[in-house]
Coordinates of C-alpha atoms in Angstrom, one line a residue:
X148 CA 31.3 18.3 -9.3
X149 CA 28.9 17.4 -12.2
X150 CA 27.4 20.8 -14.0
X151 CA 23.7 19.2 -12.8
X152 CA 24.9 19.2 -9.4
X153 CA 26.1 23.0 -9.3
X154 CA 23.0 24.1 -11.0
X155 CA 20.9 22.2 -8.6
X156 CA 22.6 23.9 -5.7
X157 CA 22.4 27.1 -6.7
X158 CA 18.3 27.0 -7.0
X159 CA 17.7 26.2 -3.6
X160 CA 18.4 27.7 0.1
X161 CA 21.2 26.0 1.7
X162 CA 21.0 22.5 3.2
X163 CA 18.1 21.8 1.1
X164 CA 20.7 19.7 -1.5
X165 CA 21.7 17.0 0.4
X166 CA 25.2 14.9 -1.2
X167 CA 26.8 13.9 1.9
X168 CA 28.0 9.9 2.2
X169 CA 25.6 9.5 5.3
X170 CA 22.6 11.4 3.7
X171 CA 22.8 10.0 0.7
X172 CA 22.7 6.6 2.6
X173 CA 19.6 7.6 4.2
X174 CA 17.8 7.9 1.2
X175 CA 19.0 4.7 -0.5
X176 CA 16.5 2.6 1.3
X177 CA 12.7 2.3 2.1
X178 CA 10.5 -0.9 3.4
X179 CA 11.5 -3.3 1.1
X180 CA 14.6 -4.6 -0.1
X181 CA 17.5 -3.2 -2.3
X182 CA 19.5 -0.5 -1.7
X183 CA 20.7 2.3 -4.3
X184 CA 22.6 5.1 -3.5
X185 CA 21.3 8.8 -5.2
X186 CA 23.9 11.2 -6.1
X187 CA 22.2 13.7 -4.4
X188 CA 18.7 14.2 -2.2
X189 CA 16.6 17.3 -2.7
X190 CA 14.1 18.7 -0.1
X191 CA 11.5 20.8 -1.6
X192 CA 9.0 23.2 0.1
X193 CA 6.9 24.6 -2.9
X194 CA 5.8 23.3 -6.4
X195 CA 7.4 25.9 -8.2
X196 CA 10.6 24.9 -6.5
X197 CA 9.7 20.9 -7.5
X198 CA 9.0 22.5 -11.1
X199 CA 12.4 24.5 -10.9
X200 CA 14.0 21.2 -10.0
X201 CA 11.9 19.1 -12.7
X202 CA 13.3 21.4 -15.7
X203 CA 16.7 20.9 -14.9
X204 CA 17.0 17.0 -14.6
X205 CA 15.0 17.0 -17.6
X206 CA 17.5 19.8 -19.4
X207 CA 20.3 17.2 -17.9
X208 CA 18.2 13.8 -18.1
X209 CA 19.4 13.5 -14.7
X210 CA 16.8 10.4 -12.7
X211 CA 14.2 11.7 -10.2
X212 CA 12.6 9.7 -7.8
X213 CA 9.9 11.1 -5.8
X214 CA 10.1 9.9 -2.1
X215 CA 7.6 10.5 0.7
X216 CA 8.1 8.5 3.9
X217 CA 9.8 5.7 2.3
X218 CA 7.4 3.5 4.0
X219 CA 6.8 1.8 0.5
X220 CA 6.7 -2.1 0.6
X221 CA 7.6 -3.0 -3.1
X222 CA 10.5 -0.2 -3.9
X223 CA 8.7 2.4 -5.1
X224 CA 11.2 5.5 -4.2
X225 CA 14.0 3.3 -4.7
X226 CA 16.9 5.5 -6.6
X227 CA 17.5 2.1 -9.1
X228 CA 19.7 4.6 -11.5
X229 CA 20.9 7.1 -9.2
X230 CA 20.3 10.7 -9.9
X231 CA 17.8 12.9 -7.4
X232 CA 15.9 11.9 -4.6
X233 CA 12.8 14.4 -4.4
X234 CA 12.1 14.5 -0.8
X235 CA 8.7 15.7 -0.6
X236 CA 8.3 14.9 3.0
X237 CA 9.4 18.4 4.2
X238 CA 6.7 20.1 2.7
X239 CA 4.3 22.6 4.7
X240 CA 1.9 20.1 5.2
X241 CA -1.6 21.5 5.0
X242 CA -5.2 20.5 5.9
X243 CA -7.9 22.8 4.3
X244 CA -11.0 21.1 5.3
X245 CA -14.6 22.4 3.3
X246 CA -16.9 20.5 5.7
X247 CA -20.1 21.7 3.6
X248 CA -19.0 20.3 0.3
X249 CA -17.5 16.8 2.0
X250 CA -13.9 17.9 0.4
X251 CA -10.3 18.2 2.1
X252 CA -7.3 20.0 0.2
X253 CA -4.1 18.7 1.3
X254 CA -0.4 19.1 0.4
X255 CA 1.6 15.5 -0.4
X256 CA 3.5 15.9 3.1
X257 CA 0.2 15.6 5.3
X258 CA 0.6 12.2 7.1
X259 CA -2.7 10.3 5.7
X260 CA -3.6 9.5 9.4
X261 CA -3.7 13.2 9.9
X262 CA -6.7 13.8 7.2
X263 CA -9.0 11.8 9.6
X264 CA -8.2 13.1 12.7
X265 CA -9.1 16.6 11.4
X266 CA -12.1 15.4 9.4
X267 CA -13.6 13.8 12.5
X268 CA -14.0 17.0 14.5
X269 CA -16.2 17.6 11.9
X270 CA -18.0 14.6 12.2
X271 CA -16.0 13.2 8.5
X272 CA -13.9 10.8 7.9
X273 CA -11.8 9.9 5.1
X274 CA -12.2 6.7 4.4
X275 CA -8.8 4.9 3.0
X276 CA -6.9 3.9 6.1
X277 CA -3.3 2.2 5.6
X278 CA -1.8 0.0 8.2
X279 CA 1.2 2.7 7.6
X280 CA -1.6 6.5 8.0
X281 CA 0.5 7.4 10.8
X282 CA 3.7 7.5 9.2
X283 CA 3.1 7.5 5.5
X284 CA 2.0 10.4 3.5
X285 CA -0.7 11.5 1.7
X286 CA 1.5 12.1 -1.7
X287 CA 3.0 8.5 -1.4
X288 CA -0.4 6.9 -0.7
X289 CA -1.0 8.9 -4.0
X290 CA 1.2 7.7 -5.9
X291 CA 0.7 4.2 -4.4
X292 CA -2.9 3.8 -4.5
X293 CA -2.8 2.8 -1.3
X294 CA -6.0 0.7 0.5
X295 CA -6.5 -0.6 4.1
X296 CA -9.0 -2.9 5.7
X297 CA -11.7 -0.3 4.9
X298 CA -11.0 -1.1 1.1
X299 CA -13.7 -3.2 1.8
X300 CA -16.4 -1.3 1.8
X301 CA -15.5 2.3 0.7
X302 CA -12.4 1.5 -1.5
X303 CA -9.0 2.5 -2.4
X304 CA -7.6 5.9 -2.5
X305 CA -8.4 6.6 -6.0
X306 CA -11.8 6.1 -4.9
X307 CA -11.8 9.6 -3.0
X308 CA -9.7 11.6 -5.1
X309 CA -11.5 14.9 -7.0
X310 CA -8.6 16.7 -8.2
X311 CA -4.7 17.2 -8.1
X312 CA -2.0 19.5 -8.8
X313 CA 0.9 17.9 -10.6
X314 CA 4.1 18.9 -11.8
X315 CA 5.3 17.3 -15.0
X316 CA 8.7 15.5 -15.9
X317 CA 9.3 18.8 -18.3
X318 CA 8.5 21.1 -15.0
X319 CA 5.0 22.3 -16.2
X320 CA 1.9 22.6 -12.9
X321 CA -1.0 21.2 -13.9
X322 CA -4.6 20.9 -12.2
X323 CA -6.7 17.4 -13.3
X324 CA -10.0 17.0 -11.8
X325 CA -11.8 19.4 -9.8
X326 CA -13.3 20.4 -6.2
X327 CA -16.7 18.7 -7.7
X328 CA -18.2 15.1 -7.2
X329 CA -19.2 14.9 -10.6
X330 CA -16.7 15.4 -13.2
X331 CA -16.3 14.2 -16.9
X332 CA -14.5 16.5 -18.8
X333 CA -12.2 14.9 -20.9
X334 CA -9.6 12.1 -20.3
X335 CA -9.3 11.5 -16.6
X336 CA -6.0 12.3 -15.6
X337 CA -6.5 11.8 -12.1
X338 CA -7.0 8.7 -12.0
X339 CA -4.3 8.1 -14.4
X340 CA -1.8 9.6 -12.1
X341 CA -3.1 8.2 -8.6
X342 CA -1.6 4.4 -8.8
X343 CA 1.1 5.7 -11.7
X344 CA 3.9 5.8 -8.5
X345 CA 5.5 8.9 -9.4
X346 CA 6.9 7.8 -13.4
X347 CA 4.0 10.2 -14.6
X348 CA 4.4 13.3 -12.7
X349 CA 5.2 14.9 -9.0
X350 CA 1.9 15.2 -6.9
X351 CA 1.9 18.9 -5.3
X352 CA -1.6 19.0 -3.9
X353 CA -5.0 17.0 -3.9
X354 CA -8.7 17.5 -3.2
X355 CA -10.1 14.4 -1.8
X356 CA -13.3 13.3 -0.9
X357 CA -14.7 12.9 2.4
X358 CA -17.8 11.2 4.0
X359 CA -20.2 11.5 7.1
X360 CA -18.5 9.1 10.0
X361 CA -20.9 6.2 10.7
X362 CA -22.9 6.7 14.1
X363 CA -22.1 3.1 15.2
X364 CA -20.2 0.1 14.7
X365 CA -20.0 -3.2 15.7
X366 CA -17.0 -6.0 15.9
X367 CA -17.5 -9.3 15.4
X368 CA -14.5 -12.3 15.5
X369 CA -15.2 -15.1 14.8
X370 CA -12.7 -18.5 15.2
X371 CA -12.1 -21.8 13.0
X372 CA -10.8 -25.0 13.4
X373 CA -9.6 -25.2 9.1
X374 CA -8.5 -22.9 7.3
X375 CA -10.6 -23.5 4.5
X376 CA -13.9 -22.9 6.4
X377 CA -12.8 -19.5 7.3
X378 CA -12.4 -18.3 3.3
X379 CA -15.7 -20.0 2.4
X380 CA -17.8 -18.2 5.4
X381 CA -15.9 -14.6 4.2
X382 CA -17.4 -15.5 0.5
X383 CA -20.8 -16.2 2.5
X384 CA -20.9 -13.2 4.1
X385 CA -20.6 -11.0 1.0
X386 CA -22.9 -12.7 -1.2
X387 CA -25.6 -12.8 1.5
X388 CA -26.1 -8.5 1.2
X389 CA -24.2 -7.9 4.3
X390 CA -21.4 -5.9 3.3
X391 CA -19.0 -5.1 6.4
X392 CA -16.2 -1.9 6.7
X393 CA -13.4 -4.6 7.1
X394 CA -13.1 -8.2 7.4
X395 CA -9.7 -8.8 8.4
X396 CA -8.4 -12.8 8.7
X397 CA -5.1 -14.0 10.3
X398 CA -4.4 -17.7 10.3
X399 CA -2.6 -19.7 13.3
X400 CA 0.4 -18.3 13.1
X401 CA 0.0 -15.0 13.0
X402 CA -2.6 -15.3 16.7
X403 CA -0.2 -16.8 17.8
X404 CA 3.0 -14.3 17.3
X405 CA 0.7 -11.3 18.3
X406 CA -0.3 -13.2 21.9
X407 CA 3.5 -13.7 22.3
X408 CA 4.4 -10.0 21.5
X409 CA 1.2 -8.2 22.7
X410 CA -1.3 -10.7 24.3
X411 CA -4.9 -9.8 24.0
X412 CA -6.7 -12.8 24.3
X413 CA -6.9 -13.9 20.9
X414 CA -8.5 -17.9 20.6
X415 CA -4.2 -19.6 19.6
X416 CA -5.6 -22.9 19.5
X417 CA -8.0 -21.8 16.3
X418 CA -6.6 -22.2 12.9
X419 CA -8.2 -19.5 11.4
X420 CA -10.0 -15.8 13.2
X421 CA -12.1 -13.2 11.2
X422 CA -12.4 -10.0 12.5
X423 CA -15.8 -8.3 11.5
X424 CA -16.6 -4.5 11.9
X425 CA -20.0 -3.2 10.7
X426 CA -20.7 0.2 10.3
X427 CA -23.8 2.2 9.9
X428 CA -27.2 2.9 12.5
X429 CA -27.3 1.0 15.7
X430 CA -30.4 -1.0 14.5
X431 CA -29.1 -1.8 11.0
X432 CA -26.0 -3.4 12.9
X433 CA -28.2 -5.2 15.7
X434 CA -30.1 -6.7 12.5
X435 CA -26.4 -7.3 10.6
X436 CA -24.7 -9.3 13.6
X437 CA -27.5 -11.4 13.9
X438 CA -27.2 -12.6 10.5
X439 CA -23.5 -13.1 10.5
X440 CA -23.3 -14.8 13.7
X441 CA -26.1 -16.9 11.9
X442 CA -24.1 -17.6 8.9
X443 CA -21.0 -18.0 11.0
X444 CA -22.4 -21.0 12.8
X445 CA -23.6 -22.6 9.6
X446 CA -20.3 -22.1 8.2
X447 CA -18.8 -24.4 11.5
X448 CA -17.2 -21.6 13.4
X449 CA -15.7 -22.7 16.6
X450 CA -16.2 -19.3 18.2
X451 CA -18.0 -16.6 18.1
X452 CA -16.8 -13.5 20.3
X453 CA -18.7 -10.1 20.6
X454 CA -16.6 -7.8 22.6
X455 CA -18.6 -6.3 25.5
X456 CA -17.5 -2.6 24.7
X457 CA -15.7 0.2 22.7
X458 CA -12.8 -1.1 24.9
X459 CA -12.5 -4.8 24.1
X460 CA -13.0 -3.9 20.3
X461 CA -9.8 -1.3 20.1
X462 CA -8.2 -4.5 21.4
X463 CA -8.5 -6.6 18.9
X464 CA -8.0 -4.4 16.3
X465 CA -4.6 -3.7 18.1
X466 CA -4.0 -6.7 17.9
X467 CA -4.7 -6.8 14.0
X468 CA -2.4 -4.2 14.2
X469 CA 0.3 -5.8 15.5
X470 CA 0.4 -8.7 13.4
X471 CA 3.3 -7.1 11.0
X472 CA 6.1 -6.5 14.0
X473 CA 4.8 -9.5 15.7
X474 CA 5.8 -12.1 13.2
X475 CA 9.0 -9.7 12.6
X476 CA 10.0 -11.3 16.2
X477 CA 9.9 -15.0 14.9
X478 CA 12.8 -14.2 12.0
X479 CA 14.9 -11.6 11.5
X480 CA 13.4 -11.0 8.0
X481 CA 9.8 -10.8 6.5
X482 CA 9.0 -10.7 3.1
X483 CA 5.6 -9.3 2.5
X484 CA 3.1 -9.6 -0.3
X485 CA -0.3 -8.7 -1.0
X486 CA -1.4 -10.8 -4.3
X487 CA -5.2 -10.1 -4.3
X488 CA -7.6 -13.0 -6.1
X489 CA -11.6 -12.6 -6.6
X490 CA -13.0 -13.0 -2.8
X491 CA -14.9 -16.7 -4.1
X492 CA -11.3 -18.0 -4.8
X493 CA -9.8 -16.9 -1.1
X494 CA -10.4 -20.6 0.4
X495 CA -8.5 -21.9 -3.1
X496 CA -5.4 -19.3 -2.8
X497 CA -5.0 -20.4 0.9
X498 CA -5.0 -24.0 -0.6
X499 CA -2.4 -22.7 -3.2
X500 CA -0.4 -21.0 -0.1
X501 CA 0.1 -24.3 1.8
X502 CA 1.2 -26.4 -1.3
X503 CA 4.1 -23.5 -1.5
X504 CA 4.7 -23.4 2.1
X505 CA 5.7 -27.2 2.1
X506 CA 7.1 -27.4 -1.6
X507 CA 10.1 -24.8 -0.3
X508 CA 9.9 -25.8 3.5
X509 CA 9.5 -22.1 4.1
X510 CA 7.8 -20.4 7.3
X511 CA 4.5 -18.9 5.3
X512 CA 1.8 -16.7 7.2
X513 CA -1.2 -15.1 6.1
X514 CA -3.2 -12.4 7.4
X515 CA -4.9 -9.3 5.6
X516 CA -8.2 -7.9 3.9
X517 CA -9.9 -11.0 3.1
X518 CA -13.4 -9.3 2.7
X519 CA -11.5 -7.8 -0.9
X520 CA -9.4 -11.0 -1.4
X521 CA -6.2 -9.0 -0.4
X522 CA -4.3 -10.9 1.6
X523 CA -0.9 -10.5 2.9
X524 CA 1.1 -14.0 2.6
X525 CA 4.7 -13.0 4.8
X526 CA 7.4 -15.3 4.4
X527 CA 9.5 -15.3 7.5
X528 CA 13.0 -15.7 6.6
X529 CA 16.8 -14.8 7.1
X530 CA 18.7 -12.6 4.5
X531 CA 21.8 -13.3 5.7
X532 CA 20.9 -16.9 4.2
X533 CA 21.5 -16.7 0.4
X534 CA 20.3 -20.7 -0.1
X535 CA 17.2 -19.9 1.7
X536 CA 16.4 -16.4 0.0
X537 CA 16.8 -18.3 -3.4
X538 CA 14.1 -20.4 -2.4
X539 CA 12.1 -17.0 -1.2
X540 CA 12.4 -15.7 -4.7
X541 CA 10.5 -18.8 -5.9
X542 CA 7.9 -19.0 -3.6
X543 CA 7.3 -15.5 -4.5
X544 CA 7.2 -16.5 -7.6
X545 CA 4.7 -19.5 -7.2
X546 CA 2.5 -17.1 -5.1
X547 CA 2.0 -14.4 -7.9
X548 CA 1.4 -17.5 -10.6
X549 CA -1.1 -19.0 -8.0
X550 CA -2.9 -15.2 -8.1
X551 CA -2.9 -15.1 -11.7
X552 CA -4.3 -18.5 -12.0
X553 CA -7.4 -17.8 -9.7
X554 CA -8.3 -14.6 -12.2
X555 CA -6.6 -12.1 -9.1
X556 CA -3.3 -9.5 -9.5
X557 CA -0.4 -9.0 -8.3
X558 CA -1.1 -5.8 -6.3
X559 CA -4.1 -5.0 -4.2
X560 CA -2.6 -2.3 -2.6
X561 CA 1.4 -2.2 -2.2
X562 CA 2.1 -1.0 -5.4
X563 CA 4.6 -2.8 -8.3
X564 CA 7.7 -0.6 -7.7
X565 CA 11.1 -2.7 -8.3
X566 CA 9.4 -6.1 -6.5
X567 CA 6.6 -6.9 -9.0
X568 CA 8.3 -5.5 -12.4
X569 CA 9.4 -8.7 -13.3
X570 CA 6.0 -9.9 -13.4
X571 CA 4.0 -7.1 -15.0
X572 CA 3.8 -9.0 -18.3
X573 CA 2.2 -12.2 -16.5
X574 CA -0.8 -10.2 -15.9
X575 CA -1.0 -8.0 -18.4
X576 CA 0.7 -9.5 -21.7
X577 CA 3.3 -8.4 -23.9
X578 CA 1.1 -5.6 -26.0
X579 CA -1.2 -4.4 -22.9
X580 CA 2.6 -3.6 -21.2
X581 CA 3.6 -2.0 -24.2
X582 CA 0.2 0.2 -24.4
X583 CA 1.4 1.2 -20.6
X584 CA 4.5 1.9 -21.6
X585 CA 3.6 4.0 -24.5
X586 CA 1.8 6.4 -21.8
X587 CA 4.5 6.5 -20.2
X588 CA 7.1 7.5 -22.7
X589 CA 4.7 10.3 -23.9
X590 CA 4.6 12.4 -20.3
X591 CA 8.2 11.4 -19.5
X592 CA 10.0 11.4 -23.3
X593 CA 13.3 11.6 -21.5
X594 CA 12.5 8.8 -18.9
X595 CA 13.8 10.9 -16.1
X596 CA 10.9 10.0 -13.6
X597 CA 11.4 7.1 -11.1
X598 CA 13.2 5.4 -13.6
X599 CA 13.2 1.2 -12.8
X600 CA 9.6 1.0 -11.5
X601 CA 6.6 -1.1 -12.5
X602 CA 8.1 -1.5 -16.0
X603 CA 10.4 -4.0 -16.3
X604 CA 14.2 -3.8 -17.8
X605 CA 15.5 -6.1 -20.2
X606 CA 16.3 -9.3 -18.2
X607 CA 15.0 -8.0 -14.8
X608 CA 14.1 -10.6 -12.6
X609 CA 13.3 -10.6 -8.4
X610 CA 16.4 -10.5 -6.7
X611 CA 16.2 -10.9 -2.4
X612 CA 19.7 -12.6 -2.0
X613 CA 23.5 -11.6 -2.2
X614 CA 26.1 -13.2 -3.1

């Protein structure tokens, strides 16, 4: 056994140092693809423990990868060079809700979904809302910078982040931030850490921000017969004032795998539906959905439904919900993006994302936060197919050029991780990479955090197929 290995034992209780074949396996993995195997997982339960086991790996230069529910979509907990799993799920996870001052102080394990719940009996609600809040963490939304379809309207989650409590590559516990809304001392670390997907530091606690919950809301879907029309009414809705919570779209395909796994109801002979929801006081929204059901029928909508109750509304956001393990059922693999292009260049990226559909005869869907110009373009494919993952990689490929072209990124909200490495330097050039990397290299001198994320390695290029 490596020296590492027996000092790393010997700080924690036992069972907390996981090197078992089958536990190791379990960690090797998260939501997207590739599969490394750690030499060894650790579960913590206190920062000075994560600090304990942050001085050591950097003593050894031993890898550690951070890990929260591995829910990640672009690799970002991946063990790429072996070493530690941090498993920061086991954490006690806390809620400290200060209802007077609109804050929440929570540890990284708290499932995000969880922050909501308790801010609502309160009358609160934090805002971000992931597809994934019931499952993922708070720490990996962190560390992600995760959004949702109310990105919209209130944001990502470095939008409602006051303060955190980080431990450092070399084992030191910092505080950035604060427990106030208004904060500009210095450099603002917290907002270089939230997005930085654990190669900057280990999150150990947060203060976020929370806000009063809306008294009313109001869905709205609305159906097209072309594609096209559907982007250019969700670039007519924003520029006209109106400015919904969400504004989800899902093109044919998608309605039609969610009314064969889950039916609601959902209009499959349209070719495009928006899903509305305006938030605020009743009258503002009587005044709001007359305006968008006016703009909607300028725009040619087909259909124009206004569910008759709380009821009928959870519905169809259900059914937005389901879209992901609906489409899962068509082919045995999906491979998800979320390229994100200015919202007046939405109708031109679906364009872009039919030319590549038919250029690599490849089943494409789309569905996502079209109100931000997030969407989430799937390809449904086969793994177990090498020829056709090949042609996956390219059509990847074509879809991140298409995003650059139209002035748009390659992440809205699933992070870079392993996936989107190869492409950093598309986006951000060869000396705005190196000025990232520079950062890096002065928290982490002896590269020992998450190692083999968003900065690519000599050669690296997106893999999905073996031989």
């Amino acid at each position: 056994m490596e020296k590492w290995l027996e000092e790393l034992q010997s700080l924690l209780p036992e069972g907390r140092v996981l090197t078992s074949l089958a536990d190791r396996h379990s960690y090797s993995f998260d939501a997207s693809f590739g599969e490394h195997l750690p030499d060894a997982v650790v579960q913590v339960k206190e920062k000075q423990e994560v600090a304990d086991v942050l001085k050591l790996a950097n003593r050894y230069k031993v890898p550690v990868h951070p890990r929260g529910s591995g829910t990640c979509l672009s690799g970002g907990p991946l063990p790429v060079h072996g070493g530690i799993v941090l498993d920061m799920s086991q954490y006690p996870a806390v809620i400290d809700l200060s209802p007077r001052d609109l804050t929440v102080k929570v540890t990284p394990s708290v499932l995000t979904g969880n922050i909501n719940k308790a801010a609502e009996q309160h009358g609160l609600m934090y805002a971000p809302d992931p597809s994934s809040a019931h499952v993922a963490t708070i720490g990996g939304n962190l560390a992600e910078n995760s959004g949702g379809p109310r990105g919209l309207k209130y944001g990502v989650t470095k939008d409602h982040v006051l303060g955190l409590e980080v431990v450092t590559p070399e084992g030191e516990i910092i505080k950035t931030g604060g427990q106030t809304i208004k904060n500009v001392t210095g450099i603002d670390l917290t907002k270089l850490i939230v997005g930085s997907e654990g190669t900057l530091g280990v999150i150990v606690g947060a203060t976020l921000k929370l806000m009063p919950k809306p008294p009313a809301v109001q869905t709205i879907m609305v159906a097209f017969d072309d594609v096209r029309k559907a982007g250019e009414a969700i670039s007519q809705t924003l520029t006209s004032g109106i400015l919904p919570a969400k504004m989800e779209f899902m093109d044919q395909a998608c309605i039609v795998a969610v009314e064969n796994f889950q039916p609601v109801g959902l209009p499959v002979d349209a070719a495009a539906v928006i899903i509305i929801e305006l938030d605020g006081h009743p009258e503002t929204l009587r005044v709001e959905r007359g305006l968008i059901e006016g703009i909607m029928e300028e725009m040619g909508a087909k259909e124009i439904i206004i569910p008759k109750g709380d009821e009928e509304a959870a519905k169809l956001w259900h059914a937005r919900k389901q879209v992901s393990p609906a489409i899962a059922k068509i082919k045995p693999t999906k491979v998800s993006e979320d390229a994100t292009v200015p919202r007046s260049k939405i109708p031109d990226f679906m364009d872009r994302l039919e030319i590549i559909k038919e250029k690599y005869g490849l089943d494409v869907v789309a569905f996502g936060h079209a109100g931000d110009g997030n969407l989430h373009p799937n390809i449904l494919c086969d793994k177990r197919n090498v020829e056709e993952m090949k042609l996956v990689e390219r059509a990847v490929e074509d879809m991140f050029q298409a995003a650059l072209d139209l002035g748009g990124t390659l992440s809205g909200e699933h992070g870079i991780g392993t996936m989107k490495a190869p492409f950093m330097e598309l986006e951000l050039g060869e000396v705005g990479l190196d000025m990232m990397k520079r950062i890096k290299d002065s928290w982490d001198p002896n590269g020992i955090l998450n190692p083999g994320k968003v900065f690519p390695e000599k050669g690296q290029k997106l893999v999905l197929h073996h031989d």
